[in-house]
Amino acid sequence: MADQKPLFKAPYDIKDVSALFAIVAFVLIIAAIVGNNLFGLFQQTVNFGLLFRGLNL
């Protein structure tokens, strides 16, 4: 049994993982900024007072 494999061997390179993490973090930050701006535009264009008065709530 001279040809044993190590029990815990990392199947990944730490550079690949950190690059992938950076890409995902960047995409999530951009999505949060764009989503926040779009929600702000939605709040400015929709008059919730008239909307709820029309629904009799």
mmCIF file of C-alpha atoms in Angstrom:
data_model
loop_
_atom_site.group_PDB
_atom_site.id
_atom_site.type_symbol
_atom_site.label_atom_id
_atom_site.label_comp_id
_atom_site.label_asym_id
_atom_site.label_seq_id
_atom_site.Cartn_x
_atom_site.Cartn_y
_atom_site.Cartn_z
ATOM 1 C CA MET A 1 0.000 0.000 0.000
ATOM 2 C CA ALA A 2 2.731 2.468 -0.923
ATOM 3 C CA ASP A 3 0.401 4.322 -3.309
ATOM 4 C CA GLN A 4 -2.017 5.903 -0.812
ATOM 5 C CA LYS A 5 -3.870 9.077 -1.664
ATOM 6 C CA PRO A 6 -4.032 11.933 0.858
ATOM 7 C CA LEU A 7 -7.272 12.019 2.822
ATOM 8 C CA PHE A 8 -7.940 15.781 2.508
ATOM 9 C CA LYS A 9 -6.696 17.188 -0.770
ATOM 10 C CA ALA A 10 -8.013 20.520 -1.998
ATOM 11 C CA PRO A 11 -9.538 20.052 -5.463
ATOM 12 C CA TYR A 12 -9.243 23.774 -6.137
ATOM 13 C CA ASP A 13 -6.676 26.520 -6.342
ATOM 14 C CA ILE A 14 -7.039 29.389 -3.881
ATOM 15 C CA LYS A 15 -6.434 31.928 -6.668
ATOM 16 C CA ASP A 16 -9.369 30.549 -8.649
ATOM 17 C CA VAL A 17 -11.643 30.658 -5.611
ATOM 18 C CA SER A 18 -10.677 34.211 -4.693
ATOM 19 C CA ALA A 19 -11.141 35.391 -8.295
ATOM 20 C CA LEU A 20 -14.573 33.772 -8.459
ATOM 21 C CA PHE A 21 -15.523 35.294 -5.104
ATOM 22 C CA ALA A 22 -14.424 38.741 -6.302
ATOM 23 C CA ILE A 23 -16.490 38.411 -9.490
ATOM 24 C CA VAL A 24 -19.608 37.318 -7.585
ATOM 25 C CA ALA A 25 -19.173 40.098 -5.009
ATOM 26 C CA PHE A 26 -18.767 42.706 -7.772
ATOM 27 C CA VAL A 27 -21.903 41.482 -9.588
ATOM 28 C CA LEU A 28 -23.927 41.528 -6.352
ATOM 29 C CA ILE A 29 -22.798 45.070 -5.519
ATOM 30 C CA ILE A 30 -23.716 46.317 -9.010
ATOM 31 C CA ALA A 31 -27.094 44.538 -8.804
ATOM 32 C CA ALA A 32 -27.795 46.128 -5.410
ATOM 33 C CA ILE A 33 -26.979 49.622 -6.689
ATOM 34 C CA VAL A 34 -29.086 49.223 -9.837
ATOM 35 C CA GLY A 35 -31.974 47.681 -7.884
ATOM 36 C CA ASN A 36 -31.901 50.491 -5.346
ATOM 37 C CA ASN A 37 -31.990 53.119 -8.101
ATOM 38 C CA LEU A 38 -34.859 51.376 -9.879
ATOM 39 C CA PHE A 39 -36.845 51.101 -6.650
ATOM 40 C CA GLY A 40 -36.270 54.823 -6.032
ATOM 41 C CA LEU A 41 -37.638 55.630 -9.489
ATOM 42 C CA PHE A 42 -40.630 53.383 -8.787
ATOM 43 C CA GLN A 43 -41.360 55.220 -5.540
ATOM 44 C CA GLN A 44 -41.173 58.576 -7.282
ATOM 45 C CA THR A 45 -43.482 57.614 -10.146
ATOM 46 C CA VAL A 46 -46.194 55.738 -8.238
ATOM 47 C CA ASN A 47 -48.439 57.822 -6.006
ATOM 48 C CA PHE A 48 -49.274 55.426 -3.193
ATOM 49 C CA GLY A 49 -51.807 57.826 -1.654
ATOM 50 C CA LEU A 50 -53.950 57.750 -4.769
ATOM 51 C CA LEU A 51 -53.396 54.021 -5.161
ATOM 52 C CA PHE A 52 -54.670 53.165 -1.672
ATOM 53 C CA ARG A 53 -57.534 55.687 -1.887
ATOM 54 C CA GLY A 54 -58.680 54.029 -5.112
ATOM 55 C CA LEU A 55 -58.614 50.601 -3.492
ATOM 56 C CA ASN A 56 -60.588 51.796 -0.422
ATOM 57 C CA LEU A 57 -58.065 50.435 2.034
#
